[in-house]
Amino acid sequence: MSVIACASGKGGTGKTTVATNLARLLSANAEVHLLDCDVEGPNDHLFFDFDPTEQEPVEVPLPKVDLERCDGCGVCSDACTFNAISVLGEKVLVFPELCHSCGVCAYVCPRDAVSEEPRTIGVLTHASEGTMIFTGGELFPGEPLAPPIIQAVKKTISPGNITLIDAAPGTSCPTVEAIHGADFCVLVTEPTAFGLGDLQMAVGMGRRLGVPLGIVINRCNLGDDRVEAYCHEEALPILARFPLDLDLARCYARGALVVDHSEDWRDRFRQLGNAIKHGLKGGG
Amino acid sequence: MRQLVVLSGKGGTGKTSITASFATLSKDALVVADCDVDAPDLHFLLAPEIQEEHPFVASGLPEIDGRKCIACGRCIQFCRFDAIYFDYQIDDIACEGCGLCAHVCPEAAITMRPKVSGHWYESMTAYGPMVHARLDFGEGNSGKLVTQVKEQGRKIAEASNRHLLLIDGPAGTGCPVIAALSGATEALLVAEPSISGLHDLKKIVAVCRHFDVPVGICINRHDIDSTYTECIQSMADMESIPVVGHVPYDENVTWAQLEGQTIVNYDEGPAATAIRTLWAALSNGELEAT
């Protein structure tokens, strides 16, 4: 039905809080699919009692050189823009962490000596709880490339559900990969210098991707009006203003969902849900 | 030369506020590099004056010559990033710049053109030299830009006889983090006492171990949750990692930030005091020795 992404330039502004609580609230009346696309620091699963869970590896192709056929011509290493393959005398070194799995080396090899074999760089986790389905991705520590994991998570999106995506912080490849193609993107920020600076970059990214945007100002009482003024200038809809609140902070710290514990917060998230629906219809 | 990188796994734990405070306290003895290139914030606290600006060119973008193109579709078929549309327009966000399209084109209609995807800056602050950068909206190659910033920082430090490069790292564990960590002599991990904070801390510890970089932990806002502060402490004990700092929650860190100041310049409250103590230990090389 609709794909809603939660992102932010700055980390620690409350993306996960928004995505998980919204998922819980919306799943009371509809099938919700929550995707954890913050694959370098996936935390959504900590807030639910998923059981049982199922895991599958995420693989990317990595070049493998047949030294019987290779004559050390070096065409592969000249063609590789990522410096992931290099020829030293009779040896060919492949650097898996630099490889983007583009396939150039295999294509250009004049002796057909380069093939590709799968390499595991992370895992997908599938789980469910009532009317909520969950898919999370996790990049193994030491692995650099998050986008293939995020793509694998997003391949599980099925039409008919409400899909909520929790994206990685920042405005570079992993964040872009997560929100690309979404119907709406909620940018969570805070009313501070860092919050505004990073929000401006996130808005630039969202607009470049052509995704409609709405803003949530978290900890709205700890800061000033610079983010409000920016949103006003840029005609960005402010979907919600969440106060700094001890109940919320405590729930978050312990891995609980504040909408399960507080009527006030249920109301706030209900209003946020409505504001997003309004935004999806092009009202925002 | 010492290369101290400040990391956290989880975003928003206080890396930048702490790094900027260190730079302020160092009294011009170090070079600072902001390696969080897709969400850079250090400049808000250190007010750098830009002395040199450089374009960042990391990869090429294909350009299709419409006069030569016979619309055979080979480039579209071979591209693994779905970066060429059916009308032969390039999706410059999806394109990774690998150049396979140029190799497969039978008419040699595709040329790879260098693409500027950000800028990096050599600057001066009231506390010494600073190198920082800004990736253009939604661009890739953040790892290469991090490497560029860090290398320049190292060169400036060497040339000016400063013995410490202080690096404000990005969140996460992926390519820009690995780029910031490479060559580091030590890493300070800023952790937040929450279930997510602990989970992400374990991940960044694993990354640092993978690259053999000695680590120390600073628990920021430690008094927000004593249970998770204890969890972090026992995890550190089990892994034989020193907990070198406990910084209490202090609203003034935010108010200082709003005024463009570091907390150590703003007041002498609880957070400022704790950060001063932490810096005194770190500037003596406490992490390196562990």
Coordinates of C-alpha atoms in Angstrom, one line a residue:
Chain A
M1 CA 0.0 0.0 0.0
S2 CA 2.5 2.6 1.1
V3 CA 6.1 2.6 2.0
I4 CA 7.1 5.1 4.7
A5 CA 10.8 5.6 5.6
C6 CA 12.2 7.1 8.9
A7 CA 15.5 8.8 8.4
S8 CA 17.6 11.6 9.8
G9 CA 20.9 13.2 8.9
K10 CA 22.1 13.3 12.5
G11 CA 22.2 10.0 14.5
G12 CA 20.5 9.5 17.8
T13 CA 17.6 11.8 17.1
G14 CA 14.9 9.1 17.5
K15 CA 14.4 7.3 14.2
T16 CA 14.2 3.9 15.9
T17 CA 11.8 5.3 18.5
V18 CA 9.5 6.7 15.8
A19 CA 9.7 3.6 13.5
T20 CA 9.1 1.0 16.3
N21 CA 6.3 2.8 18.1
L22 CA 4.6 3.7 14.9
A23 CA 4.8 0.1 13.8
R24 CA 3.2 -1.1 17.0
L25 CA 0.4 1.5 16.8
L26 CA -0.4 1.0 13.2
S27 CA -0.4 -2.8 13.5
A28 CA -3.4 -2.6 15.7
N29 CA -5.6 -2.0 12.6
A30 CA -3.5 -3.2 9.7
E31 CA -0.8 -5.5 8.5
V32 CA 2.5 -3.7 9.1
H33 CA 5.9 -4.7 7.7
L34 CA 8.8 -3.2 9.6
L35 CA 12.2 -3.2 7.9
D36 CA 15.3 -2.4 9.8
C37 CA 17.6 -0.9 7.1
D38 CA 20.1 0.5 9.7
V39 CA 22.2 -2.5 9.0
E40 CA 25.3 -1.1 10.7
G41 CA 23.5 -0.7 13.9
P42 CA 20.2 -2.6 13.7
N43 CA 18.2 -2.1 16.9
D44 CA 14.5 -2.4 16.0
H45 CA 14.3 -6.1 17.1
L46 CA 15.3 -5.1 20.7
F47 CA 11.9 -3.5 21.1
F48 CA 9.8 -6.6 20.3
D49 CA 9.4 -10.2 21.5
F50 CA 9.9 -11.9 18.2
D51 CA 9.8 -15.6 18.2
P52 CA 10.8 -17.7 16.4
T53 CA 13.1 -15.9 14.1
E54 CA 14.7 -17.2 10.9
Q55 CA 18.0 -16.1 9.4
E56 CA 19.4 -16.2 5.9
P57 CA 22.8 -15.1 4.7
V58 CA 23.3 -12.1 2.3
E59 CA 25.8 -12.9 -0.4
V60 CA 27.6 -10.8 -3.0
P61 CA 29.6 -12.0 -6.0
L62 CA 33.4 -11.9 -5.5
P63 CA 35.9 -12.5 -8.4
K64 CA 37.8 -15.7 -8.3
V65 CA 40.9 -16.0 -10.6
D66 CA 41.8 -19.3 -12.3
L67 CA 45.6 -19.1 -12.3
E68 CA 45.9 -21.8 -14.9
R69 CA 44.3 -19.5 -17.4
C70 CA 45.6 -16.2 -16.1
D71 CA 48.7 -14.9 -17.9
G72 CA 49.1 -11.9 -15.7
C73 CA 48.2 -9.3 -18.4
G74 CA 46.7 -6.9 -15.7
V75 CA 43.7 -5.9 -17.8
C76 CA 41.4 -6.7 -14.8
S77 CA 43.3 -4.5 -12.4
D78 CA 43.4 -1.6 -14.9
A79 CA 39.7 -1.8 -15.4
C80 CA 38.8 -2.0 -11.7
T81 CA 38.0 1.5 -10.4
F82 CA 37.9 0.3 -6.8
N83 CA 41.4 -1.1 -6.7
A84 CA 40.0 -4.4 -5.6
I85 CA 42.1 -6.6 -7.8
S86 CA 45.8 -6.4 -8.6
V87 CA 48.3 -8.4 -10.5
L88 CA 51.7 -9.0 -9.0
G89 CA 53.9 -11.1 -11.3
E90 CA 52.2 -14.4 -11.4
K91 CA 49.9 -13.7 -8.5
V92 CA 46.5 -12.0 -8.6
L93 CA 45.3 -10.5 -5.3
V94 CA 41.6 -9.8 -4.7
F95 CA 40.7 -7.5 -1.9
P96 CA 37.1 -8.5 -0.9
E97 CA 36.5 -5.4 1.2
L98 CA 37.1 -3.1 -1.7
C99 CA 35.1 -5.0 -4.3
H100 CA 31.8 -3.6 -5.3
S101 CA 30.8 -6.7 -7.2
C102 CA 30.3 -4.8 -10.5
G103 CA 31.6 -7.6 -12.7
V104 CA 34.1 -5.5 -14.7
C105 CA 37.1 -7.8 -14.1
A106 CA 35.3 -10.9 -15.2
Y107 CA 34.0 -9.1 -18.3
V108 CA 37.3 -7.6 -19.5
C109 CA 39.5 -10.7 -18.9
P110 CA 40.8 -11.7 -22.4
R111 CA 41.5 -15.3 -21.2
D112 CA 38.2 -15.9 -19.4
A113 CA 40.2 -16.6 -16.2
V114 CA 37.9 -14.6 -13.8
S115 CA 34.7 -16.1 -12.5
E116 CA 32.7 -15.1 -9.5
E117 CA 31.7 -16.9 -6.3
P118 CA 29.4 -15.8 -3.6
R119 CA 30.7 -14.2 -0.4
T120 CA 28.6 -13.7 2.7
I121 CA 28.7 -10.2 4.1
G122 CA 25.7 -10.2 6.5
V123 CA 22.4 -11.7 7.4
L124 CA 18.7 -11.1 7.1
T125 CA 16.4 -11.9 10.0
H126 CA 12.7 -12.6 9.4
A127 CA 10.2 -12.6 12.3
S128 CA 6.6 -11.7 13.1
E129 CA 4.5 -10.7 16.0
G130 CA 0.7 -10.7 15.5
T131 CA -0.1 -8.5 12.5
M132 CA 3.4 -7.2 12.3
I133 CA 6.0 -8.7 10.1
F134 CA 9.7 -7.8 10.6
T135 CA 12.7 -8.0 8.3
G136 CA 16.0 -6.8 9.6
G137 CA 19.4 -6.7 7.9
E138 CA 22.8 -6.9 9.6
L139 CA 26.2 -6.1 8.1
F140 CA 29.0 -8.2 9.7
P141 CA 31.5 -6.1 11.7
G142 CA 34.5 -5.4 9.5
E143 CA 32.5 -5.4 6.3
P144 CA 32.3 -2.0 4.6
L145 CA 29.4 -2.2 2.1
A146 CA 26.0 -1.9 3.6
P147 CA 23.9 -1.2 0.4
P148 CA 23.7 -4.9 -0.8
I149 CA 22.2 -5.8 2.6
I150 CA 19.7 -3.0 2.5
Q151 CA 18.7 -4.0 -1.0
A152 CA 18.1 -7.6 0.2
V153 CA 15.9 -6.3 3.1
K154 CA 13.9 -4.1 0.7
K155 CA 13.3 -7.0 -1.7
T156 CA 11.0 -8.5 0.9
I157 CA 8.6 -5.6 0.6
S158 CA 5.2 -6.9 -0.5
P159 CA 2.3 -4.8 -1.7
G160 CA -0.8 -4.7 0.5
N161 CA 1.0 -4.0 3.7
I162 CA 2.0 -0.7 5.3
T163 CA 5.8 -0.8 5.1
L164 CA 7.9 1.1 7.6
I165 CA 11.6 1.5 6.9
D166 CA 14.1 2.5 9.7
A167 CA 17.1 4.0 7.8
A168 CA 20.7 4.6 8.8
P169 CA 21.7 8.1 9.9
G170 CA 23.6 10.2 7.5
T171 CA 23.0 11.3 3.9
S172 CA 25.2 8.9 2.0
C173 CA 24.8 5.5 0.2
P174 CA 23.2 3.5 3.0
T175 CA 20.6 6.1 3.8
V176 CA 19.9 6.8 0.1
E177 CA 19.5 3.0 -0.5
A178 CA 17.0 2.8 2.3
I179 CA 14.7 5.7 1.4
H180 CA 14.9 5.4 -2.4
G181 CA 11.5 4.6 -3.8
A182 CA 9.6 5.3 -0.6
D183 CA 6.3 7.0 -0.8
F184 CA 7.0 9.3 2.1
C185 CA 10.0 10.0 4.3
V186 CA 9.8 11.2 7.9
L187 CA 13.0 13.1 8.9
V188 CA 13.5 13.0 12.7
T189 CA 15.5 15.9 14.0
E190 CA 16.2 18.0 17.1
P191 CA 16.1 21.8 17.5
T192 CA 19.8 22.3 17.8
A193 CA 22.7 23.4 15.7
F194 CA 23.7 19.9 14.8
G195 CA 20.0 18.9 14.3
L196 CA 19.5 21.7 11.8
G197 CA 22.8 21.3 10.0
D198 CA 22.2 17.6 9.4
L199 CA 18.5 18.1 8.6
Q200 CA 19.5 20.5 5.8
M201 CA 21.6 17.8 4.3
A202 CA 18.9 15.2 4.7
V203 CA 16.3 17.4 3.0
G204 CA 18.8 17.9 0.1
M205 CA 19.1 14.2 -0.2
G206 CA 15.3 13.5 0.1
R207 CA 14.6 16.2 -2.6
R208 CA 17.2 14.8 -4.9
L209 CA 15.5 11.4 -4.6
G210 CA 12.1 13.0 -5.2
V211 CA 10.5 11.5 -2.0
P212 CA 7.9 13.7 -0.2
L213 CA 9.2 14.8 3.2
G214 CA 7.8 15.5 6.7
I215 CA 9.6 16.5 9.8
V216 CA 9.4 15.3 13.4
I217 CA 11.1 17.6 15.9
N218 CA 12.2 15.4 18.8
R219 CA 13.1 16.8 22.3
C220 CA 11.4 20.0 21.0
N221 CA 11.8 21.7 24.4
L222 CA 15.5 21.4 24.5
G223 CA 16.7 23.9 21.9
D224 CA 15.5 27.0 20.0
D225 CA 13.3 27.8 17.0
R226 CA 15.9 27.5 14.3
V227 CA 14.6 24.2 12.9
E228 CA 11.0 25.6 13.0
A229 CA 12.1 28.6 11.1
Y230 CA 13.9 26.5 8.5
C231 CA 10.9 24.2 8.0
H232 CA 8.7 27.3 7.6
E233 CA 11.1 28.8 5.0
E234 CA 11.4 25.6 3.1
A235 CA 7.6 24.8 3.3
L236 CA 8.4 21.5 5.0
P237 CA 5.4 20.1 7.0
I238 CA 6.1 19.5 10.7
L239 CA 4.3 16.3 11.5
A240 CA 5.0 16.2 15.2
R241 CA 6.8 17.9 18.0
F242 CA 7.8 15.5 20.8
P243 CA 8.9 16.8 24.1
L244 CA 11.9 15.5 26.0
D245 CA 10.2 13.1 28.4
L246 CA 11.5 10.9 31.1
D247 CA 8.9 8.1 30.4
L248 CA 10.0 7.9 26.8
A249 CA 13.7 8.0 27.6
R250 CA 13.3 5.2 30.2
C251 CA 11.2 3.0 27.9
Y252 CA 13.8 3.5 25.1
A253 CA 16.8 2.8 27.3
R254 CA 15.2 -0.5 28.4
G255 CA 14.0 -1.7 25.0
A256 CA 10.3 -1.0 25.7
L257 CA 7.8 0.8 23.4
V258 CA 6.3 3.9 25.0
V259 CA 3.0 3.5 23.2
D260 CA 2.5 0.3 25.3
H261 CA 2.9 2.3 28.5
S262 CA 1.5 5.8 28.1
E263 CA -1.8 7.1 26.8
D264 CA -0.2 10.5 26.1
W265 CA 2.3 9.0 23.8
R266 CA -0.3 6.8 22.1
D267 CA -2.1 10.0 21.3
R268 CA 1.0 11.6 20.0
F269 CA 1.9 8.7 17.8
R270 CA -1.7 8.4 16.6
Q271 CA -1.5 12.1 15.5
L272 CA 1.8 11.5 13.8
G273 CA 0.2 8.5 11.9
N274 CA -2.6 10.8 10.8
A275 CA -0.2 13.5 9.7
I276 CA 1.8 10.9 7.6
K277 CA -1.5 9.7 6.0
H278 CA -2.2 13.3 5.1
G279 CA 1.3 13.7 3.7
L280 CA 0.9 10.5 1.6
K281 CA -2.2 12.0 0.0
G282 CA -0.1 14.9 -1.1
G283 CA -1.5 17.2 1.5
G284 CA 1.8 18.0 3.0
Chain B
M1 CA 52.2 10.1 15.4
R2 CA 49.2 9.4 17.5
Q3 CA 45.9 9.1 15.6
L4 CA 43.0 9.1 18.0
V5 CA 39.7 8.4 16.4
V6 CA 36.4 9.0 18.3
L7 CA 33.7 6.5 17.3
S8 CA 30.4 5.1 18.7
G9 CA 28.6 2.7 16.4
K10 CA 25.3 4.4 17.4
G11 CA 24.7 7.9 16.3
G12 CA 24.0 10.8 18.6
T13 CA 25.9 9.5 21.6
G14 CA 28.1 12.7 21.9
K15 CA 31.1 12.1 19.7
T16 CA 31.3 15.5 18.2
S17 CA 30.6 17.4 21.5
I18 CA 33.4 15.5 23.1
T19 CA 35.9 15.7 20.2
A20 CA 35.4 19.5 20.0
S21 CA 36.0 19.8 23.7
F22 CA 39.3 17.9 23.3
A23 CA 40.4 20.2 20.5
T24 CA 39.6 23.2 22.7
L25 CA 41.5 21.7 25.6
S26 CA 44.6 20.7 23.6
K27 CA 45.8 24.3 23.3
D28 CA 46.9 24.1 19.7
A29 CA 48.8 20.8 20.1
L30 CA 46.9 18.8 17.6
V31 CA 45.2 18.7 14.2
V32 CA 41.5 17.9 14.2
A33 CA 39.8 16.1 11.3
D34 CA 36.0 15.9 10.9
C35 CA 35.5 12.5 9.2
D36 CA 31.7 12.4 9.5
V37 CA 31.5 13.7 6.0
D38 CA 27.8 13.1 5.3
A39 CA 26.6 14.7 8.6
P40 CA 29.5 17.0 9.6
D41 CA 28.9 19.0 12.7
L42 CA 32.3 19.8 14.2
H43 CA 32.4 23.2 12.5
F44 CA 29.4 24.4 14.5
L45 CA 31.6 24.3 17.6
L46 CA 35.1 25.1 16.3
A47 CA 34.2 27.9 13.9
P48 CA 36.9 27.1 11.3
E49 CA 38.0 29.8 8.9
I50 CA 38.4 28.1 5.6
Q51 CA 41.8 28.6 4.0
E52 CA 41.7 26.2 1.1
E53 CA 38.8 24.5 -0.6
H54 CA 39.3 21.5 -2.8
P55 CA 36.8 19.6 -5.0
F56 CA 36.4 15.9 -4.2
V57 CA 36.5 13.7 -7.3
A58 CA 36.2 10.0 -6.6
S59 CA 34.6 8.3 -9.5
G60 CA 33.5 8.8 -13.0
L61 CA 30.0 9.1 -14.4
P62 CA 29.1 7.6 -17.8
E63 CA 28.3 10.0 -20.6
I64 CA 26.5 8.4 -23.6
D65 CA 27.2 10.0 -27.0
G66 CA 23.7 10.1 -28.6
R67 CA 25.3 10.2 -32.1
K68 CA 27.2 7.0 -31.6
C69 CA 24.6 5.1 -29.5
I70 CA 22.7 2.5 -31.5
A71 CA 20.3 1.7 -28.6
C72 CA 21.3 -1.9 -28.4
G73 CA 20.6 -2.1 -24.7
R74 CA 23.8 -3.9 -23.7
C75 CA 24.8 -1.2 -21.1
I76 CA 21.3 -1.5 -19.5
Q77 CA 21.5 -5.3 -19.5
F78 CA 25.0 -5.5 -18.0
C79 CA 24.8 -2.8 -15.3
R80 CA 24.4 -4.4 -11.9
F81 CA 23.2 -1.2 -10.2
D82 CA 20.2 -0.5 -12.5
A83 CA 21.8 2.9 -13.2
I84 CA 20.9 3.3 -16.8
Y85 CA 17.2 3.9 -17.7
F86 CA 15.5 2.5 -20.8
D87 CA 15.8 5.9 -22.4
Y88 CA 19.6 5.8 -21.9
Q89 CA 19.6 8.4 -19.2
I90 CA 22.0 7.8 -16.3
D91 CA 20.7 7.5 -12.7
D92 CA 23.6 9.4 -11.1
I93 CA 22.6 8.3 -7.6
A94 CA 22.5 4.6 -8.4
C95 CA 25.7 4.6 -10.5
E96 CA 28.7 3.4 -8.7
G97 CA 31.1 4.6 -11.4
C98 CA 32.5 1.1 -12.2
G99 CA 32.7 1.7 -15.9
L100 CA 31.3 -1.7 -17.0
C101 CA 28.9 0.1 -19.4
A102 CA 31.8 1.7 -21.2
H103 CA 33.5 -1.7 -21.7
V104 CA 30.4 -3.5 -23.0
C105 CA 29.3 -0.8 -25.5
P106 CA 30.0 -2.1 -29.0
E107 CA 30.1 1.4 -30.5
A108 CA 32.4 3.0 -27.9
A109 CA 29.6 5.5 -27.2
I110 CA 30.2 5.7 -23.5
T111 CA 32.9 7.8 -21.8
M112 CA 33.5 8.0 -18.1
R113 CA 33.7 11.6 -17.0
P114 CA 35.1 12.7 -13.6
K115 CA 32.3 13.7 -11.2
V116 CA 32.7 16.1 -8.3
S117 CA 30.8 14.7 -5.3
G118 CA 31.8 17.0 -2.5
H119 CA 34.4 19.3 -1.2
W120 CA 37.0 19.2 1.5
Y121 CA 38.6 22.1 3.3
E122 CA 41.8 23.0 5.1
S123 CA 40.9 25.5 7.8
M124 CA 42.2 27.2 10.9
T125 CA 40.3 27.4 14.2
A126 CA 41.2 29.3 17.4
Y127 CA 42.6 26.0 18.7
G128 CA 44.7 24.9 15.7
P129 CA 44.3 23.5 12.2
M130 CA 41.2 21.6 11.1
V131 CA 40.4 19.5 8.0
H132 CA 36.8 18.9 7.2
A133 CA 34.6 18.0 4.3
R134 CA 31.1 17.9 2.9
L135 CA 29.7 15.3 0.7
D136 CA 27.1 16.4 -1.8
F137 CA 23.5 15.4 -1.0
G138 CA 23.1 11.7 -1.4
E139 CA 26.5 11.0 -2.9
G140 CA 28.6 7.9 -2.3
N141 CA 32.3 7.3 -1.9
S142 CA 32.2 8.6 1.7
G143 CA 35.1 6.2 2.6
K144 CA 37.4 7.8 0.0
L145 CA 36.6 11.3 1.2
V146 CA 37.2 10.3 4.8
T147 CA 40.6 8.9 3.7
Q148 CA 41.4 12.2 1.9
V149 CA 40.5 14.3 5.0
K150 CA 42.5 12.1 7.3
E151 CA 45.6 12.0 5.1
Q152 CA 45.6 15.8 4.7
G153 CA 45.2 16.1 8.5
R154 CA 48.2 13.8 9.0
K155 CA 50.3 15.8 6.5
I156 CA 49.5 19.1 8.2
A157 CA 50.3 17.6 11.6
E158 CA 53.6 16.3 10.4
A159 CA 54.6 19.5 8.7
S160 CA 53.7 21.6 11.8
N161 CA 55.3 19.2 14.3
R162 CA 52.0 18.3 16.0
H163 CA 52.0 14.8 17.3
L164 CA 48.3 14.0 17.5
L165 CA 45.7 13.8 14.8
L166 CA 42.2 13.8 16.5
I167 CA 39.5 12.3 14.3
D168 CA 35.7 12.8 14.7
G169 CA 34.4 9.6 13.2
P170 CA 31.1 8.8 11.6
A171 CA 28.3 6.6 13.1
G172 CA 27.9 3.0 12.0
T173 CA 30.4 0.3 11.2
G174 CA 30.6 0.5 7.4
C175 CA 33.0 1.9 4.8
P176 CA 33.5 5.5 6.2
V177 CA 34.0 4.1 9.7
I178 CA 36.6 1.6 8.4
A179 CA 38.3 4.4 6.5
A180 CA 38.4 6.6 9.7
L181 CA 39.8 3.7 11.7
S182 CA 42.5 2.6 9.3
G183 CA 45.9 3.8 10.6
A184 CA 44.5 4.8 13.9
T185 CA 46.7 4.2 16.9
E186 CA 43.7 4.2 19.3
A187 CA 40.0 4.6 19.4
L188 CA 37.7 6.2 22.0
L189 CA 34.3 4.7 21.9
V190 CA 31.5 7.0 23.2
A191 CA 28.7 4.9 24.5
E192 CA 25.2 5.7 25.7
P193 CA 23.6 3.6 28.5
S194 CA 20.7 2.0 26.7
I195 CA 19.9 -1.3 25.2
S196 CA 20.6 0.1 21.7
G197 CA 23.8 1.8 22.9
L198 CA 25.1 -1.4 24.4
H199 CA 24.2 -3.4 21.2
D200 CA 25.9 -0.9 18.9
L201 CA 28.9 -0.6 21.2
K202 CA 29.6 -4.3 20.9
K203 CA 29.5 -4.0 17.2
I204 CA 32.0 -1.2 17.0
V205 CA 34.3 -3.0 19.5
A206 CA 34.2 -6.0 17.1
V207 CA 35.2 -3.7 14.2
C208 CA 38.1 -2.1 16.2
R209 CA 39.3 -5.6 17.2
H210 CA 39.1 -6.7 13.6
F211 CA 41.5 -3.9 12.6
D212 CA 43.6 -4.4 15.7
V213 CA 43.1 -0.9 17.1
P214 CA 43.3 -0.5 20.9
V215 CA 40.1 0.9 22.4
G216 CA 38.8 2.7 25.5
I217 CA 35.2 3.5 26.4
C218 CA 33.6 6.7 27.6
I219 CA 30.1 6.3 29.0
N220 CA 28.2 9.5 28.1
R221 CA 25.2 10.5 30.1
H222 CA 26.0 7.6 32.4
D223 CA 23.6 8.7 35.1
I224 CA 20.6 8.4 32.7
D225 CA 20.4 4.7 33.3
S226 CA 22.5 3.0 36.0
T227 CA 21.5 -0.6 34.9
Y228 CA 22.9 -0.1 31.4
T229 CA 25.9 1.8 32.7
E230 CA 26.7 -1.4 34.7
C231 CA 26.1 -3.6 31.7
I232 CA 28.6 -1.5 29.7
Q233 CA 31.1 -1.7 32.5
S234 CA 30.8 -5.5 32.8
M235 CA 31.1 -5.9 29.1
A236 CA 34.2 -3.7 29.1
D237 CA 35.6 -5.8 32.0
M238 CA 35.0 -9.0 30.2
E239 CA 36.7 -7.7 27.1
S240 CA 39.5 -6.1 29.1
I241 CA 38.7 -2.7 27.7
P242 CA 39.3 0.3 30.0
V243 CA 36.4 2.6 30.8
V244 CA 38.3 5.9 30.7
G245 CA 35.5 8.3 31.2
H246 CA 32.1 8.8 32.8
V247 CA 30.4 12.0 31.6
P248 CA 27.1 12.9 33.4
Y249 CA 24.0 14.2 31.7
D250 CA 24.1 17.9 31.5
E251 CA 21.6 20.0 29.6
N252 CA 24.2 22.7 29.2
V253 CA 26.0 20.6 26.6
T254 CA 23.0 21.4 24.3
W255 CA 22.7 25.1 25.4
A256 CA 26.4 25.5 24.7
Q257 CA 26.0 23.9 21.3
L258 CA 23.2 26.3 20.4
E259 CA 25.6 29.1 21.1
G260 CA 28.3 27.5 19.0
Q261 CA 30.5 26.7 21.9
T262 CA 32.1 23.6 23.4
I263 CA 30.9 22.7 26.9
V264 CA 34.4 23.2 28.3
N265 CA 34.4 26.8 27.1
Y266 CA 30.8 27.3 28.2
D267 CA 30.9 26.4 31.9
E268 CA 32.6 24.4 34.6
G269 CA 29.7 22.2 35.3
P270 CA 29.5 18.4 35.7
A271 CA 29.9 17.5 32.0
A272 CA 32.8 20.0 31.4
T273 CA 34.6 18.7 34.5
A274 CA 34.3 15.1 33.5
I275 CA 35.5 15.8 29.9
R276 CA 38.5 17.7 31.3
T277 CA 39.4 14.7 33.4
L278 CA 39.0 12.4 30.5
W279 CA 41.2 14.6 28.3
A280 CA 43.9 14.8 30.9
A281 CA 44.1 11.0 30.9
L282 CA 43.9 10.7 27.1
S283 CA 46.5 13.3 26.4
N284 CA 48.9 11.4 28.5
G285 CA 48.4 8.5 26.1
E286 CA 46.4 6.2 28.4
L287 CA 44.7 4.3 25.6
E288 CA 47.8 3.7 23.6
A289 CA 49.5 2.1 26.6
T290 CA 46.7 -0.4 27.2

